[in-house]
Coordinates of C-alpha atoms and ligand atoms in Angstrom, one line a residue:
M1 CA -2.9 -21.4 -28.6
T2 CA -4.0 -17.6 -27.0
D3 CA -1.7 -14.9 -29.0
A4 CA -2.3 -12.8 -25.7
L5 CA -3.5 -13.3 -22.3
I6 CA -4.4 -10.2 -20.6
I7 CA -4.6 -10.8 -16.3
G8 CA -6.3 -7.3 -15.0
G9 CA -7.3 -6.6 -18.7
G10 CA -11.4 -6.2 -18.1
S11 CA -10.2 -2.4 -17.5
G12 CA -7.6 0.3 -17.5
M13 CA -4.0 -0.2 -18.9
G14 CA -5.4 -4.0 -20.3
L15 CA -8.7 -3.4 -21.6
A16 CA -6.4 -0.6 -24.2
L17 CA -4.3 -3.1 -25.4
A18 CA -7.2 -5.7 -25.1
R19 CA -8.7 -3.1 -28.2
T20 CA -5.7 -3.5 -29.4
L21 CA -4.5 -6.5 -29.7
L22 CA -7.9 -7.7 -31.1
A23 CA -8.3 -4.8 -34.2
E24 CA -4.7 -7.5 -35.2
Q25 CA -7.0 -10.2 -35.6
L26 CA -5.6 -12.0 -32.6
H27 CA -7.1 -14.2 -30.0
V28 CA -6.6 -12.2 -26.8
T29 CA -8.0 -13.5 -23.1
I30 CA -8.8 -11.7 -20.8
A31 CA -9.1 -12.8 -17.1
G32 CA -10.2 -11.6 -14.0
R33 CA -11.7 -11.5 -10.5
S34 CA -15.5 -10.1 -11.8
A35 CA -17.8 -11.3 -14.0
D36 CA -19.3 -8.7 -14.2
R37 CA -16.4 -6.4 -15.6
L38 CA -15.2 -8.7 -18.3
A39 CA -18.3 -9.6 -19.7
A40 CA -19.1 -4.9 -19.9
A41 CA -15.2 -5.3 -21.2
R42 CA -16.4 -7.9 -24.2
A43 CA -19.1 -5.8 -24.7
A44 CA -17.2 -3.3 -25.0
L45 CA -14.8 -4.9 -27.1
E46 CA -17.1 -7.3 -30.0
P47 CA -18.5 -4.5 -31.9
S48 CA -14.7 -3.5 -33.3
A49 CA -13.3 -6.5 -32.5
A50 CA -11.2 -8.8 -35.3
G51 CA -10.0 -11.0 -33.3
R52 CA -11.3 -13.3 -31.1
I53 CA -12.4 -12.1 -27.3
D54 CA -12.4 -15.2 -24.7
T55 CA -12.9 -13.9 -20.7
V56 CA -12.0 -15.7 -17.5
R57 CA -13.0 -15.4 -13.8
A58 CA -9.2 -16.1 -12.4
D59 CA -8.1 -14.3 -9.2
I60 CA -4.1 -14.6 -9.4
G61 CA -3.7 -14.3 -5.1
R62 CA -4.7 -18.0 -5.9
E63 CA -2.5 -21.0 -7.0
E64 CA -5.2 -22.8 -8.4
D65 CA -7.1 -19.9 -10.6
V66 CA -3.5 -19.3 -11.7
A67 CA -3.4 -23.0 -12.8
G68 CA -7.0 -23.2 -13.6
L69 CA -6.1 -19.9 -16.1
F70 CA -3.3 -21.7 -17.5
A71 CA -5.3 -24.5 -18.3
H72 CA -8.5 -23.1 -19.7
T73 CA -5.9 -21.2 -22.4
G74 CA -3.3 -23.6 -23.3
Q75 CA -0.6 -22.3 -24.9
V76 CA 0.3 -18.7 -25.0
E77 CA 2.7 -16.9 -26.7
H78 CA 2.3 -13.4 -25.0
V79 CA 0.9 -12.9 -21.0
V80 CA 0.7 -8.8 -19.2
V81 CA -0.6 -8.3 -15.8
T82 CA -1.7 -5.8 -14.9
A83 CA -3.9 -6.8 -11.9
A84 CA -3.4 -4.9 -9.3
D85 CA -5.9 -4.8 -6.1
V86 CA -4.7 -1.0 -3.1
T87 CA -8.4 -1.1 -1.6
G88 CA -7.0 0.6 1.9
A89 CA -2.8 0.4 1.0
Y90 CA -2.6 4.2 0.4
G91 CA -1.5 6.0 3.5
R92 CA 0.9 6.5 6.2
S93 CA 2.0 2.9 7.5
T94 CA 0.3 3.2 10.9
D95 CA -2.6 3.9 9.0
V96 CA -2.4 1.1 6.7
S97 CA -3.5 -2.5 8.0
A98 CA -1.4 -5.3 7.7
S99 CA -4.5 -7.6 5.7
A100 CA -4.7 -4.1 3.5
A101 CA -0.8 -4.5 2.7
R102 CA -1.4 -8.4 2.6
N103 CA -3.3 -8.5 -0.1
V104 CA -2.0 -6.0 -1.9
L105 CA 1.7 -8.1 -2.0
D106 CA -0.4 -10.8 -2.7
V107 CA -1.4 -10.2 -5.8
K108 CA 0.6 -7.8 -6.9
L109 CA 4.0 -9.3 -6.6
L110 CA 2.8 -13.2 -4.7
G111 CA 0.5 -13.7 -8.1
A112 CA 2.6 -12.3 -10.7
W113 CA 5.8 -15.2 -9.2
L114 CA 2.4 -17.8 -9.6
V115 CA 2.1 -16.4 -13.2
G116 CA 5.5 -16.8 -14.1
K117 CA 5.4 -20.3 -12.1
Y118 CA 2.9 -21.5 -14.6
A119 CA 4.0 -19.7 -17.6
A120 CA 6.8 -22.2 -17.5
G121 CA 6.5 -24.6 -20.5
R122 CA 2.7 -23.0 -21.5
V123 CA 3.9 -19.9 -22.5
T124 CA 6.8 -19.3 -25.7
G125 CA 6.9 -15.3 -26.1
S126 CA 6.5 -13.2 -23.3
L127 CA 6.3 -12.5 -20.0
T128 CA 4.7 -8.3 -19.1
Y129 CA 3.9 -7.2 -15.6
T130 CA 3.1 -3.3 -14.9
S131 CA 4.4 -1.9 -11.9
G132 CA 4.7 1.9 -11.4
I133 CA 5.4 5.0 -10.8
N134 CA 5.3 5.2 -7.3
A135 CA 8.4 3.0 -6.9
Y136 CA 10.9 4.6 -7.6
R137 CA 9.5 8.8 -6.3
P138 CA 7.4 7.6 -3.4
N139 CA 5.6 9.7 -1.7
G140 CA 5.8 8.8 2.1
S141 CA 1.2 7.5 2.6
N142 CA 1.9 5.0 -1.4
T143 CA 4.4 2.3 1.2
I144 CA 4.0 -0.7 0.8
V145 CA 2.4 -0.2 -3.6
A146 CA 6.1 0.8 -3.6
A147 CA 7.5 -2.0 -2.4
A148 CA 5.5 -4.5 -4.3
N149 CA 6.4 -2.5 -7.2
G150 CA 10.1 -2.3 -6.7
A151 CA 10.3 -5.9 -6.1
L152 CA 8.4 -7.1 -9.2
A153 CA 11.9 -5.7 -11.0
S154 CA 13.3 -8.6 -9.3
L155 CA 10.6 -10.8 -10.0
A156 CA 11.3 -10.0 -14.0
S157 CA 15.6 -10.2 -13.8
G158 CA 14.6 -14.1 -12.1
L159 CA 12.4 -15.2 -14.0
A160 CA 14.1 -13.8 -17.6
L161 CA 16.7 -16.2 -16.3
E162 CA 14.6 -19.2 -15.4
L163 CA 12.5 -19.2 -18.2
A164 CA 14.9 -18.5 -20.5
P165 CA 14.3 -18.1 -24.5
V166 CA 11.0 -16.7 -23.2
R167 CA 11.4 -13.2 -22.2
V168 CA 10.3 -11.4 -18.9
N169 CA 10.2 -7.6 -18.6
V170 CA 8.0 -4.4 -16.2
V171 CA 6.2 -1.8 -17.5
S172 CA 6.0 1.4 -15.2
P173 CA 3.6 3.7 -15.8
G174 CA 3.2 6.7 -14.7
W175 CA 0.1 8.8 -13.6
V176 CA -2.4 6.6 -16.3
D177 CA -6.1 8.5 -16.4
T178 CA -8.4 4.5 -15.4
P179 CA -10.4 4.1 -12.8
V180 CA -8.4 3.1 -10.5
W181 CA -8.1 6.4 -10.0
D182 CA -11.9 7.0 -9.5
R183 CA -11.5 3.8 -6.8
L184 CA -8.5 6.0 -5.5
G185 CA -11.0 9.0 -5.1
E186 CA -13.6 6.9 -3.2
D187 CA -11.1 5.7 -1.1
T188 CA -9.5 8.6 0.2
G189 CA -11.4 12.1 -0.8
M190 CA -8.7 12.7 -2.6
D191 CA -10.0 15.2 -6.6
K192 CA -9.5 14.0 -9.8
R193 CA -8.6 16.0 -12.1
T194 CA -6.9 18.4 -9.6
A195 CA -4.1 15.4 -8.7
F196 CA -3.9 15.9 -12.7
A197 CA -3.6 19.1 -13.9
E198 CA -1.4 20.0 -10.7
L199 CA 1.1 16.9 -12.1
A200 CA 0.2 17.9 -16.1
E201 CA 2.0 20.9 -15.1
R202 CA 5.2 19.3 -13.9
L203 CA 6.1 16.8 -16.0
P204 CA 8.5 17.6 -18.6
A205 CA 5.8 15.7 -21.2
R206 CA 2.8 18.1 -19.8
R207 CA 0.2 15.3 -19.4
V208 CA -1.0 12.8 -17.1
G209 CA -0.9 9.5 -19.0
T210 CA -3.5 7.6 -21.2
P211 CA -4.4 3.5 -21.1
E212 CA -3.0 3.9 -25.0
D213 CA 0.1 5.1 -23.8
I214 CA 1.0 2.0 -21.8
A215 CA -0.4 -0.5 -24.5
Q216 CA 2.0 1.0 -26.7
A217 CA 4.5 0.0 -24.7
F218 CA 3.2 -3.2 -23.8
L219 CA 3.3 -3.5 -27.7
S220 CA 6.4 -3.0 -28.0
V221 CA 8.5 -5.0 -25.6
L222 CA 6.1 -7.4 -26.7
R223 CA 7.2 -7.3 -30.1
N224 CA 11.2 -6.4 -29.9
G225 CA 13.0 -10.1 -29.6
F226 CA 15.7 -8.5 -27.7
V227 CA 14.0 -7.4 -24.6
T228 CA 14.1 -9.6 -21.2
G229 CA 14.9 -8.2 -17.7
T230 CA 14.5 -5.6 -17.8
V231 CA 11.9 -2.7 -17.0
L232 CA 10.8 -0.3 -19.3
H233 CA 9.1 3.9 -17.8
V234 CA 6.6 5.6 -19.2
D235 CA 6.5 7.8 -16.9
G236 CA 6.3 11.5 -18.6
G237 CA 9.4 12.1 -17.1
H238 CA 7.9 12.0 -13.9
R239 CA 11.0 10.6 -12.2
L240 CA 13.1 13.7 -13.8
V241 CA 11.2 16.0 -10.9
Ligands
NAP301 N1 -3.8 4.0 -13.4 C1 -2.2 4.5 -12.5 O1 -1.9 6.0 -12.0 C2 -1.4 3.9 -12.7 C3 0.1 4.2 -12.6 C4 1.0 3.5 -12.5 C5 0.9 2.2 -11.7 N2 -0.7 0.8 -12.1 C6 -0.5 0.0 -12.5 O2 -0.5 -0.4 -13.5 C7 -1.6 -0.8 -13.7 C8 -3.4 -1.6 -14.1 O3 -4.1 -0.5 -13.3 P1 -4.4 0.2 -14.3 O4 -5.0 1.9 -13.4 O5 -5.2 0.0 -15.5 O6 -6.4 -0.4 -13.4 P2 -7.3 -1.3 -13.1 O7 -8.2 -0.7 -14.2 O8 -8.3 -1.0 -11.4 O9 -6.8 -2.4 -13.5 C9 -6.6 -3.6 -12.6 C10 -7.6 -4.6 -13.5 O10 -6.6 -6.1 -12.3 C11 -7.9 -6.5 -12.1 N3 -7.4 -6.9 -10.3 C12 -7.5 -7.1 -9.6 N4 -7.2 -7.1 -8.4 C13 -7.2 -8.6 -9.2 C14 -6.5 -10.3 -8.8 N5 -6.5 -10.5 -7.4 N6 -6.8 -11.3 -9.8 C15 -7.2 -10.5 -11.9 N7 -7.5 -9.4 -11.4 C16 -7.2 -8.6 -11.2 C17 -9.7 -5.7 -11.9 O11 -10.3 -6.7 -13.1 P3 -11.1 -7.6 -11.0 O12 -11.3 -5.9 -9.7 O13 -12.2 -7.3 -11.7 O14 -10.3 -8.5 -10.9 C18 -9.4 -4.6 -12.7 O15 -9.7 -5.2 -14.1 C19 -1.7 -1.9 -12.3 O16 -0.9 -2.8 -11.3 C20 -1.4 -0.6 -11.4 O17 -0.4 -0.7 -10.2 C21 -1.3 2.0 -12.8

């Protein structure tokens, strides 16, 4: 029995959640596509881990990988999906290729649905997806990512009925300082520090988020047995500005 499967747990928010759960002596499996990323995550987690870590290579855009992932883990109490690949997906829609857009949907939406499909009979506690502020505050240069994120709310509602009493929810982060921003900087030429400072000034919380902020949100959703079919916004008040 695996206590928690974190798909995308090799970096960012998923890695922060893995660290928190491992400190509680739980058995945590992290999954992602890159063996190198998983090995680096394991090396980072192991020194402070009181629990057991497993890593599995899987691309949740591929049904056979999702099936293999659950075959590996067996029964799982909680699943959290943080996986996303937004390479080439930012910019005006006229500048985004259909293949980049399809890739976003394949991972973020279809991959999420595949996890829900294979969760039936295997997940015993909860399934939590990660959407994002751009679903609620699109800015004209993130339309396909916003659409995929927005659709996760509907997916979670449907699955909350299908998989009940397993609880299915979404955590929607605001801007959080994770490696995704470094890749976005390389992709678009955006300067992360300047963008973060400008946003922090406007946000009611007066700062951008940390991976640990989101890990705490995942934990609260995992542990509150009366939360299902909902979206928890953890965005420093970004929807208000
Ligand atoms: N950071 C932010 O400001 C922010 C804001 C709003 C929403 N979000 C959302 O929050 C989630 C977590 O983001 P993060 O910032 O923690 O990003 P991150 O550090 O890039 O983590 C994403 C992880 O997903 C894995 N992944 C990507 N494609 C995958 C696939 N097809 N199958 C399995 N694993 C896959 C990646 O590893 P591999 O490449 O090795 O597969 C990576 O470890 C994402 O869904 C993102 O869209 C982020």
